[in-house]
Every structure is written in structure tokens, then in C-alpha cells.
mmCIF file of C-alpha atoms and ligand atoms in Angstrom:
data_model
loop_
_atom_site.group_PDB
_atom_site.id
_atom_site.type_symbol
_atom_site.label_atom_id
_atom_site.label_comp_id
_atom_site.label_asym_id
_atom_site.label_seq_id
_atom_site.Cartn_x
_atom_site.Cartn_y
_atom_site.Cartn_z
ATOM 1 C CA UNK A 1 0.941 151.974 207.942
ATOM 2 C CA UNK A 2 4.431 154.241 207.956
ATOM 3 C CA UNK A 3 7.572 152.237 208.738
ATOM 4 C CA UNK A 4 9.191 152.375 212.018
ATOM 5 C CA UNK A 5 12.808 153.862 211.635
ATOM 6 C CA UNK A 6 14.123 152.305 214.369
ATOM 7 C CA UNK A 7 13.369 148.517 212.905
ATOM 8 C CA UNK A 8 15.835 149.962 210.140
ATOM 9 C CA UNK A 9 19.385 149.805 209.450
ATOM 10 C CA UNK A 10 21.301 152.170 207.289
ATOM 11 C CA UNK A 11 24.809 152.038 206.024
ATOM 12 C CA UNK A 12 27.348 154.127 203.887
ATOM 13 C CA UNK A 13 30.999 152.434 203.962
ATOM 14 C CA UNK A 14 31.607 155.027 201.145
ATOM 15 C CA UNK A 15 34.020 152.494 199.118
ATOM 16 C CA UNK A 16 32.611 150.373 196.452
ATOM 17 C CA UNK A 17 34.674 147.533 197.539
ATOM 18 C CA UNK A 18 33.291 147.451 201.045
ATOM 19 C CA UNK A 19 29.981 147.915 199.873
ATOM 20 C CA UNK A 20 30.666 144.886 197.223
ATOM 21 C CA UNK A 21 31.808 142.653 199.879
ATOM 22 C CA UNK A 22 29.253 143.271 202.189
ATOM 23 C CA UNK A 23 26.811 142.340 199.576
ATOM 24 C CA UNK A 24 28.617 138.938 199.166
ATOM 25 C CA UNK A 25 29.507 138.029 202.571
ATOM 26 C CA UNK A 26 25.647 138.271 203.860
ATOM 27 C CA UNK A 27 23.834 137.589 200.215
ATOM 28 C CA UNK A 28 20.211 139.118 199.911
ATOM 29 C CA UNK A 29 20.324 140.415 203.404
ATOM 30 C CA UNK A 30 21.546 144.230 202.762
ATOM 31 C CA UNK A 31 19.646 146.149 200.011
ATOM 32 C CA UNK A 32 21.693 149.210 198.013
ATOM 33 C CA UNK A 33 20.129 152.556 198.048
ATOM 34 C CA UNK A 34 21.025 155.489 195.486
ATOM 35 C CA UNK A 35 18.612 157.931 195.431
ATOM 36 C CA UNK A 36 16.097 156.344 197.445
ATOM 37 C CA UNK A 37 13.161 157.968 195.105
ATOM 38 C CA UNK A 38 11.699 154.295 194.790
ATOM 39 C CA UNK A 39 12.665 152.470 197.642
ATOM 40 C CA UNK A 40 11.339 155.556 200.429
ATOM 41 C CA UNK A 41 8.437 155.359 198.565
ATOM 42 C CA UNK A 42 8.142 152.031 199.725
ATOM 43 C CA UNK A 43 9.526 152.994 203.311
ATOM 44 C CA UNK A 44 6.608 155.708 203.495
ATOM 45 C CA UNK A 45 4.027 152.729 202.687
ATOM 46 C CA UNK A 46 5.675 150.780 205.632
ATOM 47 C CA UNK A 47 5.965 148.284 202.678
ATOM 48 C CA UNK A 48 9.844 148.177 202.420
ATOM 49 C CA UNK A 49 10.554 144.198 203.134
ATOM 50 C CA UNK A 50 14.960 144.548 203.331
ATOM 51 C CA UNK A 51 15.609 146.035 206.938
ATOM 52 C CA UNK A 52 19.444 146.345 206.234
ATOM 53 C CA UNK A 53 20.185 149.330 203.959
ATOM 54 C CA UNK A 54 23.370 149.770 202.387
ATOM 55 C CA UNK A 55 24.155 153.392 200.190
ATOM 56 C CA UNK A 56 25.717 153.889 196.972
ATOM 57 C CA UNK A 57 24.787 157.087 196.621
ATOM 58 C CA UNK A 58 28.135 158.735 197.251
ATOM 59 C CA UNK A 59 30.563 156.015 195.752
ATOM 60 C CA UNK A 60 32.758 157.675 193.137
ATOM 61 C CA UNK A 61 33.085 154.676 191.116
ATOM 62 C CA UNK A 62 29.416 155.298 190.442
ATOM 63 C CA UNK A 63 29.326 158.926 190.258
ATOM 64 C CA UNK A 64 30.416 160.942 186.807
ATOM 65 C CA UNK A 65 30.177 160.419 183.254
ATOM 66 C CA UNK A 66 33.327 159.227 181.382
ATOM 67 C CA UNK A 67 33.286 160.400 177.621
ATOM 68 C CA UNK A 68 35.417 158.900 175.265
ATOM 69 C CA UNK A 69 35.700 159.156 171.672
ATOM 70 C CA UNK A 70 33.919 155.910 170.990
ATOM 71 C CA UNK A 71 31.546 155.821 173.795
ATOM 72 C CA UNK A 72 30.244 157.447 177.374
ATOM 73 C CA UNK A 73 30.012 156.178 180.148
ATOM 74 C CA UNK A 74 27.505 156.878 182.646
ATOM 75 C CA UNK A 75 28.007 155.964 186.266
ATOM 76 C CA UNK A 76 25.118 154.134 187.659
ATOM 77 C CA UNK A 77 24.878 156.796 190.136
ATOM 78 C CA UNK A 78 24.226 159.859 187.980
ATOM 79 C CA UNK A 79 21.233 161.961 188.145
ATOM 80 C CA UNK A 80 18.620 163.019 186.309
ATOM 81 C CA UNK A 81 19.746 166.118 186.618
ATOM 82 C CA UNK A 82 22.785 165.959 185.496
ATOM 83 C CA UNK A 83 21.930 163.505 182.506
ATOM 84 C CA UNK A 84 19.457 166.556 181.514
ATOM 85 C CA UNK A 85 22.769 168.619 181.525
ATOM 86 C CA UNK A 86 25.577 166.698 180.291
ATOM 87 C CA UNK A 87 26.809 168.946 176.855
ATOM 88 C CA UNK A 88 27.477 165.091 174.642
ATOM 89 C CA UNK A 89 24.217 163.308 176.497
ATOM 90 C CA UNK A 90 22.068 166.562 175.334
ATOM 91 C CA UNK A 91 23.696 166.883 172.119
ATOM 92 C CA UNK A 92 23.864 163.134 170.734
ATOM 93 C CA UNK A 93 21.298 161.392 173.049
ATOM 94 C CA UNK A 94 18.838 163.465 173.374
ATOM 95 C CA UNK A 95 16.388 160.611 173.193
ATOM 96 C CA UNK A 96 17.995 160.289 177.481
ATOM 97 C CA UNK A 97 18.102 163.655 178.099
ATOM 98 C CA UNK A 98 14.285 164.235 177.323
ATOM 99 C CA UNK A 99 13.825 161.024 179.497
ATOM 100 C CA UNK A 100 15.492 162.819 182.254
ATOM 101 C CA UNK A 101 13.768 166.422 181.779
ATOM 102 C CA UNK A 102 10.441 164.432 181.640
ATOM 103 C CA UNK A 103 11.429 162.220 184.924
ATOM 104 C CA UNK A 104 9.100 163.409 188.204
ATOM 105 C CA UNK A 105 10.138 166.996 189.394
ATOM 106 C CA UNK A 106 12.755 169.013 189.957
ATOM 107 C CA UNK A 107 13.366 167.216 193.290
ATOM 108 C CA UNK A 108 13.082 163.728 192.096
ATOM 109 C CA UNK A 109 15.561 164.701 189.016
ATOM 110 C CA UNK A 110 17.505 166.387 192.197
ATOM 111 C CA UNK A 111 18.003 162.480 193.499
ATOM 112 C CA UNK A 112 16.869 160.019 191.171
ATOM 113 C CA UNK A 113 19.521 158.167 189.421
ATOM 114 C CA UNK A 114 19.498 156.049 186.077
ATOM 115 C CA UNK A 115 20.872 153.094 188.069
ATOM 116 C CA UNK A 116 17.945 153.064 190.383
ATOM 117 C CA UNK A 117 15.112 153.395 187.702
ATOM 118 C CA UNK A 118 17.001 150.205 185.905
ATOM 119 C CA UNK A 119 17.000 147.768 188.593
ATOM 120 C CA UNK A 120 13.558 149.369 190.089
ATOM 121 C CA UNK A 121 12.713 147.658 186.794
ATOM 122 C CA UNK A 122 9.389 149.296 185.666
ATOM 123 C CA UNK A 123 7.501 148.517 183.024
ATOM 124 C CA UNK A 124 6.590 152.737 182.851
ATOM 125 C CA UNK A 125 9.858 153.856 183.582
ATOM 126 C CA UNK A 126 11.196 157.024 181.189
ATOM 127 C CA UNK A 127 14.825 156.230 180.423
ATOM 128 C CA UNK A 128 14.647 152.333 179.536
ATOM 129 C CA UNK A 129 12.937 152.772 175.733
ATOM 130 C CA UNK A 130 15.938 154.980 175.387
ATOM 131 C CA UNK A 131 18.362 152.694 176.766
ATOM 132 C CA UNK A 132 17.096 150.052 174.439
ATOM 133 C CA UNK A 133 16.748 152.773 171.029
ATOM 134 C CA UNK A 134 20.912 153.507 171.822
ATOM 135 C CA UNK A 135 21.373 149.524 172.311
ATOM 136 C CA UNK A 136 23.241 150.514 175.757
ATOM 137 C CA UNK A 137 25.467 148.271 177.905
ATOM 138 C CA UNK A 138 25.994 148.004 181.434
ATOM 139 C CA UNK A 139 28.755 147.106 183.571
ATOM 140 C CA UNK A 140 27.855 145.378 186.751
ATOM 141 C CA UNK A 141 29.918 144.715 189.160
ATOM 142 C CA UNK A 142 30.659 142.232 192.231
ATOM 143 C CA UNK A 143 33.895 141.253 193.804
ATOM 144 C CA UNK A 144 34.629 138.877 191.428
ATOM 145 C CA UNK A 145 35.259 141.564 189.145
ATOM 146 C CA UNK A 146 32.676 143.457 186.557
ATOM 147 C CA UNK A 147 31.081 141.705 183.553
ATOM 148 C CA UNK A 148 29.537 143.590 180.710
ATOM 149 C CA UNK A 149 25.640 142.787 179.149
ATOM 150 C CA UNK A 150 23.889 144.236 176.780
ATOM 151 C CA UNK A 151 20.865 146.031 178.261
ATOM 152 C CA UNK A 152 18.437 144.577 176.183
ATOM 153 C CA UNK A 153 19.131 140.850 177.605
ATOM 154 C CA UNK A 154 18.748 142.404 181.002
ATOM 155 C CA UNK A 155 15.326 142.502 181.704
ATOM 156 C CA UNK A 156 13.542 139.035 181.300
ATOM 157 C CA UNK A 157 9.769 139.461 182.316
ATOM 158 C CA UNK A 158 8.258 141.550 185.134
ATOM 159 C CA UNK A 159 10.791 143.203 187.175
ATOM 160 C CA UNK A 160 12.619 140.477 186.717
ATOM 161 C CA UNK A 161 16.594 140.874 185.841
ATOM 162 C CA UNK A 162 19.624 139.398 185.293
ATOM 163 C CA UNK A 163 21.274 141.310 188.452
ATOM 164 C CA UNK A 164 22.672 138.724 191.329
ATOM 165 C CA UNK A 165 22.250 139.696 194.743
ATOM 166 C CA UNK A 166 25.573 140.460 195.162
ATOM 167 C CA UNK A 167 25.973 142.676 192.239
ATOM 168 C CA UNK A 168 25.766 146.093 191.624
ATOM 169 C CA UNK A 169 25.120 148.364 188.354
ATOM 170 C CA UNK A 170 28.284 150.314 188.224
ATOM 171 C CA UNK A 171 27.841 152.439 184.483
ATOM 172 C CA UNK A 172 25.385 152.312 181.456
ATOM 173 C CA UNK A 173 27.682 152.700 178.335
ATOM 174 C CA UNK A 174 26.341 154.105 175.069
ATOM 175 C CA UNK A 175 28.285 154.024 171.669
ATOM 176 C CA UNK A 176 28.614 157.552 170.441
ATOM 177 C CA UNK A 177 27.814 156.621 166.676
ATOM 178 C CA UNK A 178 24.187 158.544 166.711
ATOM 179 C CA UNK A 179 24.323 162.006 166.089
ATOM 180 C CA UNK A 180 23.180 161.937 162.484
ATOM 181 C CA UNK A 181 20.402 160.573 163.418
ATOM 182 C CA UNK A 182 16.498 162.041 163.853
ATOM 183 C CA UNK A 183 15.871 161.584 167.642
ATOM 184 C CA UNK A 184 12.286 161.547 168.620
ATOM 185 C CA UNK A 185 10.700 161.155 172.783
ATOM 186 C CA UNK A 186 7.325 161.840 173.290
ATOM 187 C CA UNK A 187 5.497 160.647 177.012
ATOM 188 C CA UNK A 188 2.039 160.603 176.828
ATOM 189 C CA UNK A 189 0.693 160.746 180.869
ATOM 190 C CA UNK A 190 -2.014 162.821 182.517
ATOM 191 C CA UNK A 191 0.115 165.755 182.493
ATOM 192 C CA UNK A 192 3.448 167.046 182.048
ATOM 193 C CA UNK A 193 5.269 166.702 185.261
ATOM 194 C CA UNK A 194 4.824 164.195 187.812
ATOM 195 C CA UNK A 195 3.079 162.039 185.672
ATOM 196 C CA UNK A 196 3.721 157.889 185.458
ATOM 197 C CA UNK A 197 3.598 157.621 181.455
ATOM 198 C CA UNK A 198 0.812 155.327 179.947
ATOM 199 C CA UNK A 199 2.802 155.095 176.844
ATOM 200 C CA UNK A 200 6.385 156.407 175.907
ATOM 201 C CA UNK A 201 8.185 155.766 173.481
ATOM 202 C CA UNK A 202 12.225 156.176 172.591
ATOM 203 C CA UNK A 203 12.547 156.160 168.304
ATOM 204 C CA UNK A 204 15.463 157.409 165.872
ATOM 205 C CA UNK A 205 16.501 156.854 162.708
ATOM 206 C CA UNK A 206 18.323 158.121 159.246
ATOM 207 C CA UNK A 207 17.246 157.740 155.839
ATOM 208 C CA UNK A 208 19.425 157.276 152.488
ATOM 209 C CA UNK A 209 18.407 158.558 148.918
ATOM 210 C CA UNK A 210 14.755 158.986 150.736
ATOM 211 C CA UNK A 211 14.626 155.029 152.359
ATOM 212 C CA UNK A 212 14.862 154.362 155.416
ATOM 213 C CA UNK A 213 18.014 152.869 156.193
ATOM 214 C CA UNK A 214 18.438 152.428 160.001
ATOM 215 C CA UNK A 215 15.506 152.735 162.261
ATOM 216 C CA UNK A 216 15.598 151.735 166.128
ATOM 217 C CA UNK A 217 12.056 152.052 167.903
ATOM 218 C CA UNK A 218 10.927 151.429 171.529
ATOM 219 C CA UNK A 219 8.304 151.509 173.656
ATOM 220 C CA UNK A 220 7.528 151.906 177.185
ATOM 221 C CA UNK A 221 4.446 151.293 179.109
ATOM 222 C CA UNK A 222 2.839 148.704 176.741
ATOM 223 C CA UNK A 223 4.146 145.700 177.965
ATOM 224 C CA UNK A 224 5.968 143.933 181.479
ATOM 225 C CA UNK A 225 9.327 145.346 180.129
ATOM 226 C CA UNK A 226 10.198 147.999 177.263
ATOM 227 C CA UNK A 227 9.830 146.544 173.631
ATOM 228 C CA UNK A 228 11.490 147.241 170.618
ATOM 229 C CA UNK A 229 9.354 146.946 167.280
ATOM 230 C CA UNK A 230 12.071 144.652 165.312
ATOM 231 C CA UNK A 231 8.988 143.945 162.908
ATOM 232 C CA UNK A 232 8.739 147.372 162.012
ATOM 233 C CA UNK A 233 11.680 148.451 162.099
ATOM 234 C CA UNK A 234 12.938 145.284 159.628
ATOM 235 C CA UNK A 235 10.261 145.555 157.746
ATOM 236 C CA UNK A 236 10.521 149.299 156.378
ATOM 237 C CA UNK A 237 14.701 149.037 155.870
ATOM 238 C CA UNK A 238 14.979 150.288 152.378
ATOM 239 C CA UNK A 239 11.434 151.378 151.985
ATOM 240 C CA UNK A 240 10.510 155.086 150.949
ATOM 241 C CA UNK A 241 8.652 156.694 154.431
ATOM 242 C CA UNK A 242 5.195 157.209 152.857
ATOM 243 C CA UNK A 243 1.697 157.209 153.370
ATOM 244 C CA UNK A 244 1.503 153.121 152.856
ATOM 245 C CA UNK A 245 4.763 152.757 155.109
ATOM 246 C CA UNK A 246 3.353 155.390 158.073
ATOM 247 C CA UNK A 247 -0.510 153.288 157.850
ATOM 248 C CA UNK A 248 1.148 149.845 157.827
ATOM 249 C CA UNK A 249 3.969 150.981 161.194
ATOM 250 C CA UNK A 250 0.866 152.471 162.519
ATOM 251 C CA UNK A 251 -1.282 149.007 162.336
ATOM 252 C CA UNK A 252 1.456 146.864 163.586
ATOM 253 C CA UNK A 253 2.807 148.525 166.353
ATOM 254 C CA UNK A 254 -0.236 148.830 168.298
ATOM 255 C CA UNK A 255 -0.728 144.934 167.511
ATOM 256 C CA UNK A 256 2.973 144.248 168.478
ATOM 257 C CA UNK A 257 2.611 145.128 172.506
ATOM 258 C CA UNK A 258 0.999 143.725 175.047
ATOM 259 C CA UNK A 259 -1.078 146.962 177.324
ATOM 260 C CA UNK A 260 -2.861 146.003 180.138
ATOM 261 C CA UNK A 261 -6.186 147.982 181.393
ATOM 262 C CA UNK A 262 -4.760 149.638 184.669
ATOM 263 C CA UNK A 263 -5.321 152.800 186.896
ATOM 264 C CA UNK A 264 -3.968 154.994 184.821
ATOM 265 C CA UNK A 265 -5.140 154.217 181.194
ATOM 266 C CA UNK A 266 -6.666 151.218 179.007
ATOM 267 C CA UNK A 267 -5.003 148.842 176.818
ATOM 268 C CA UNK A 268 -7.045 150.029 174.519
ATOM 269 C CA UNK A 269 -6.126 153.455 174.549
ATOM 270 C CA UNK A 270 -2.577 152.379 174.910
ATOM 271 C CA UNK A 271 -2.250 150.387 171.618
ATOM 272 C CA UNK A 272 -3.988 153.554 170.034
ATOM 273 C CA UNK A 273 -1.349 155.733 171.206
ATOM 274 C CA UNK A 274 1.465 153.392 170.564
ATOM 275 C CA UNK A 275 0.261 153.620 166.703
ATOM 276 C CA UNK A 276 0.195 156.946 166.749
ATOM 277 C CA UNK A 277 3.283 157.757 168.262
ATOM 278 C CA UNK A 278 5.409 155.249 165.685
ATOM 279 C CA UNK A 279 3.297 157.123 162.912
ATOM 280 C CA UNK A 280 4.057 160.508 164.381
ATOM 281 C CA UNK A 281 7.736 159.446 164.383
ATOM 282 C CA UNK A 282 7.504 158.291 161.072
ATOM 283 C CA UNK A 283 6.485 161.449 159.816
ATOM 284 C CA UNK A 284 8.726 163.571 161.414
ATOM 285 C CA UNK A 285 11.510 161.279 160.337
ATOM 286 C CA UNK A 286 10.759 161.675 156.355
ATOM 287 C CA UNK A 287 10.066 165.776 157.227
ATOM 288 C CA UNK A 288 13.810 166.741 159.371
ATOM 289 C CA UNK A 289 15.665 165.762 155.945
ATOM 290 C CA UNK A 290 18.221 163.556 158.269
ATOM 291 C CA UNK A 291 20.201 161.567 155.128
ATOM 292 C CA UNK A 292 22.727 160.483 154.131
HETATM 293 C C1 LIG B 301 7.433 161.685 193.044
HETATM 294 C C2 LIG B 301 8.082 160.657 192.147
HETATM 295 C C3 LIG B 301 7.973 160.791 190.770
HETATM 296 C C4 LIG B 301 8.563 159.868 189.927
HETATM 297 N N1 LIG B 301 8.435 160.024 188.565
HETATM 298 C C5 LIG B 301 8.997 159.149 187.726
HETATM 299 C C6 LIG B 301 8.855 159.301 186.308
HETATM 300 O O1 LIG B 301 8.235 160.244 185.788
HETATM 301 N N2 LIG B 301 9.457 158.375 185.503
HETATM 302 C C7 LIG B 301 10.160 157.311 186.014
HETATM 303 O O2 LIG B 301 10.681 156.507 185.224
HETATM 304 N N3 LIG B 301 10.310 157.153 187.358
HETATM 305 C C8 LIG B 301 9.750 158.023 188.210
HETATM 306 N N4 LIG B 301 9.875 157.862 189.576
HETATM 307 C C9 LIG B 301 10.611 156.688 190.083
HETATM 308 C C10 LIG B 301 12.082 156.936 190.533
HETATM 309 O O3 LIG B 301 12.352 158.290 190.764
HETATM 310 C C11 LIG B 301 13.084 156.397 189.495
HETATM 311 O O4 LIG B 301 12.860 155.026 189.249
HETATM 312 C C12 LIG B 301 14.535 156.618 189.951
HETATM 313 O O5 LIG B 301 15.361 156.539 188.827
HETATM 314 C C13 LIG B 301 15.015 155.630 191.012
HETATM 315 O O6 LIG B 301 16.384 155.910 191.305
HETATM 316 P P1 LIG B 301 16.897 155.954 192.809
HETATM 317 O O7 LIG B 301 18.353 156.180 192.758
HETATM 318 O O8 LIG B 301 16.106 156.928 193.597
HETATM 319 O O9 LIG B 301 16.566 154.458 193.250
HETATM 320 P P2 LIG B 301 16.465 153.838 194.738
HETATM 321 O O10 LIG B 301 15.124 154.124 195.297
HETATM 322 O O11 LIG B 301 17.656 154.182 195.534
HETATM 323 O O12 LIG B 301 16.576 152.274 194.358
HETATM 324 C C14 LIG B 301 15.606 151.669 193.527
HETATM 325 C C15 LIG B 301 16.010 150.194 193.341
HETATM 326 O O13 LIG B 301 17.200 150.126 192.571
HETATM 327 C C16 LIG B 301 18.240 149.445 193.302
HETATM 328 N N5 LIG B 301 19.472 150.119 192.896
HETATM 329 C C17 LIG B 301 19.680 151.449 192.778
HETATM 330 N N6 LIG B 301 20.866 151.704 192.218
HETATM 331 C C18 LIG B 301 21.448 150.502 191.971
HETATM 332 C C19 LIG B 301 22.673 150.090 191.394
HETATM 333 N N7 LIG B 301 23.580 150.962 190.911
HETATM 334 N N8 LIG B 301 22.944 148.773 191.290
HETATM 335 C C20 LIG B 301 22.058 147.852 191.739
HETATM 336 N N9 LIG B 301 20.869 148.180 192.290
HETATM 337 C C21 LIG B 301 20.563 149.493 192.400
HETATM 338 C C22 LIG B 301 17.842 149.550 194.756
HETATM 339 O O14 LIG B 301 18.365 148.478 195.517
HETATM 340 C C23 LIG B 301 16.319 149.477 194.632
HETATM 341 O O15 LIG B 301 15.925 148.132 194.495
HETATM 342 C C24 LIG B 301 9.284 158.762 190.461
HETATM 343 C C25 LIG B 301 9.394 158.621 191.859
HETATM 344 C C26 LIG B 301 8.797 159.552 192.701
HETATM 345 C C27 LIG B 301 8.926 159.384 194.182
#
């Protein structure tokens, strides 16, 4: 059954530190809203449970991306759209970009922001393998102040994060250390737009003399939040990519995740795909010469 708009509140003080008080002087009664890709979704449904609506979507503080020489910073706000055409994001992390051009449609890119597909939390969504390949950062924020986390201690099980009630995400911050690297995004879903991935995956890395000597590898889809393959990628540091190295990555990343039979695919053919994917990457790696 659709929701009735007039059981609905909606907001927009416009300031981030109205909007930060507001969310501490009434905790978990007023719910932020960026884009609103997920949470109308949920409106539509008439399954959208917070009646009080606050917006970010037009506070500056969360709008733009900052680049520095060590680092950018992405406001929590941003786009798809304009991740997909941000010169530095599309030049050295292109592993985001192609999470952005693969993101919904033109319209959902339009109004979908990274933010939003962070704390929406999941376990399919595009941009978090890459967030976890670039090790990325995020500032939240509250009126105490902002704290910074790594991203990868930010997720802790299904949908579940370490985000208070009264906090906001206000950037995602990515060390610009990566453009030597070999930069690989595939989603596999049941087509090429507007497609929920059954398995995506976020992988780079850079060889020496012919080894591998950094390799970062993530996964999307195969498990309640996105993994990285530590074994694998530990396990071939300083080892030539071949034919042993490709079978062996192949073998242990589709045992490393945890797929789950659902509407769109079976665990089966998820672990399958994983494999191939981390050998595909693999391959490509020892083929684009990246060394150093
Ligand atoms: C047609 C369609 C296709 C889609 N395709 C894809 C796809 O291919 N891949 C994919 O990954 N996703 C997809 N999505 C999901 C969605 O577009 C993304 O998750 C998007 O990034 C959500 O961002 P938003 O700003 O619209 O979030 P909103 O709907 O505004 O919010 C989502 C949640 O995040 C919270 N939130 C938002 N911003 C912040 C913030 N800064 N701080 C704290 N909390 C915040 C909100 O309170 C809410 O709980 C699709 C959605 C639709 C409708």
C-alpha cells in the first residue's frame, strides 16, 4: 500500500548545524534524506517507518569534492554523477568512477549520492568494494564535533554500522597514492543498467620485477557486508602472477565468502563468479605491465 503524504513531515533547515542539532535534541525521531533514491523507494512501498524527514541534500558542507595533494575529499552529498565526472576521481580511482557509471540510470546517478548508498548499507551496493580496495575514511559528524573511521571498521554485520543517531556522514576521504596501480571493476547483474549486482567486485594492484607486490581485492554481493580477500591477497605478496597463483586465487576466493541463494542469483553461481572475477583480475594484472 502507497504512503500517505500527509502522515509525513519534511524538513530542509539548509545549515548543517541546524540539521545536526535537530538530530540530537529529538534522537532517532527525524531521519536525513540526500537523494532519497533508497528511502522513496521505501515511501512508494508505504514501508517507510521515520515520519519526520530531515534533508541534507543541499548542505554545502556536504556538497563538493576537496582535492588536495595527499588526499580528496568527497562530500557525503556528491553524486553519482559527478563522481563519474570528477577529472582526479576518473583518473586515479577509477575503481569509483566505474561504480558510479554502473550505479542505476541516468536519473538515479542524477540523485543518488555516495553518502546515501553507505549508510543504506547494502550488501549489493556498487561503490563500497571500492571504498574498501582505496582503504577510504569517513568523517562523520555530530555537534560534538566530527570524528574520523576507517571505512572498513564501519560496517559490522547486516546493515548494521557504526553511525549514531545523531550523526551524519559528512565526506569519504581517499589517499591519492594509487595511480600506478592496475585498477580493475567488473559487475556481473542481469544486465547492464538498472541491474542490482549478484557479484561485484573492486581489485588493484602493482607488481615489482614480475611479483606481485601490493594487491587490494574486494567483493560485493557475496556476503552481509563487502569483503576483502586478505588471504589472497597475503598470500600471493612476492609471488610471480602465474598459472599456479591465478588457479590457487581462483579456489580460495570463491571459498572465502559467504553467498546466499536469493532472487536474483545462487550462492552457487555467486562463488563461481567470485573465482572468476579474482582470476580474471589476476590475469589482467600480470598482462597491463603495471611495475615498478
Ligand atoms: C532505480 C534504482 C536503481 C538503483 N540502482 C543501484 C545500483 O545499481 N547500485 C547501487 O549500489 N544502488 C542502487 N540503487 C540504490 C540507491 O540509488 C543508492 O543506494 C544511493 O546511493 C542512495 O543515495 P541517496 O542519497 O538517494 O540516499 P537516501 O535515499 O536519501 O538515503 C538512504 C539512507 O542513507 C541515509 N543517509 C543518506 N545520506 C546520509 C549521510 N550523509 N549521513 C547519514 N545518513 C545518510 C538516509 O537516512 C537513509 O537511511 C538504486 C536505486 C533505485 C531507486
Amino acid at each position: 500500500m502507497r504512503s500517505n503524504p500527509a502522515e509525513y513531515e519534511l524538513i530542509a533547515p539548509g545549515k548543517l548545524q541546524a540539521v545536526v542539532s535537530l538530530l540530537a535534541s529529538e534522537p532517532g525521531q527525524w531521519l536525513p534524506i540526500a537523494g532519497g533514491t533508497d528511502l522513496m523507494v521505501q515511501y512508494a512501498a508505504g514501508k517507510l517507518q521515520s515520519r519526520k524527514l530531515v534533508s541534507i541534500w543541499n548542505l554545502p558542507e556536504l556538497r563538493g569534492i576537496e582535492v588536495t595533494p595527499e588526499e580528496i575529499k568527497i562530500g557525503a552529498a556528491c553524486t553519482y554523477r559527478e563522481l563519474r565526472e570528477h577529472e582526479v576521481i576518473v583518473r586515479e580511482f577509477s575503481l569509483l568512477a566505474s561504480a558510479a557509471r554502473c550505479t542505476g540510470g541516468v536519473a538515479n546517478q542524477n540523485r543518488g549520492t555516495l553518502g546515501g548508498n553507505i549508510v543504506n548499507a547494502s550488501p549489493a551496493a556498487d561503490s563500497l568494494p571500492a571504498l574498501l580496495a582505496y582503504e577510504a575514511e569517513l568523517i562523520l559528524v555530530s555537534v560534538l564535533g566530527e570524528r574520523r573511521i576507517p571505512y572498513i571498521n564501519f560496517h559490522s554485520g547486516y546493515k548494521k554500522m557504526k553511525l549514531a543517531s545523531d550523526e551524519l556522514i559528512r565526506a569519504i576521504c581517499l589517499r591519492r597514492k594509487f595511480s600506478g596501480y592496475f585498477q580493475y571493476a567488473r559487475k556481473v547483474g542481469a544486465r547492464n543498467a538498472q541491474a542490482i549486482s549478484k557479484v561485484c567486485i573492486a581489485a588493484m594492484g602493482r607488481l615489482r620485477d614480475g611479483a606481485v607486490e601490493d594487491l587490494r581485492i574486494a567483493l560485493g554481493s557475496v556476503a552481509p557486508v563487502p569483503l576483502r580477500l586478505t588471504e589472497v591477497e597475503r598470500a600471493a605478496a612476492g609471488k610471480p602472477v602465474d598459472a599456479e597463483l591465478v588457479r590457487w586465487a581462483r579456489e580460495t576466493a570463491a571459498a572465502a565468502i559467504q553467498p546466499i541463494d536469493d532472487i536474483r542469483s545462487t550462492a552457487r553461481y555467486r562463488a563461481a563468479v567470485a573465482g572468476n572475477l579474482v582470476a580474471e583480475f589476476l590475469q589482467q594484472l600480470r598482462d597491463s605491465g603495471k611495475t615498478v
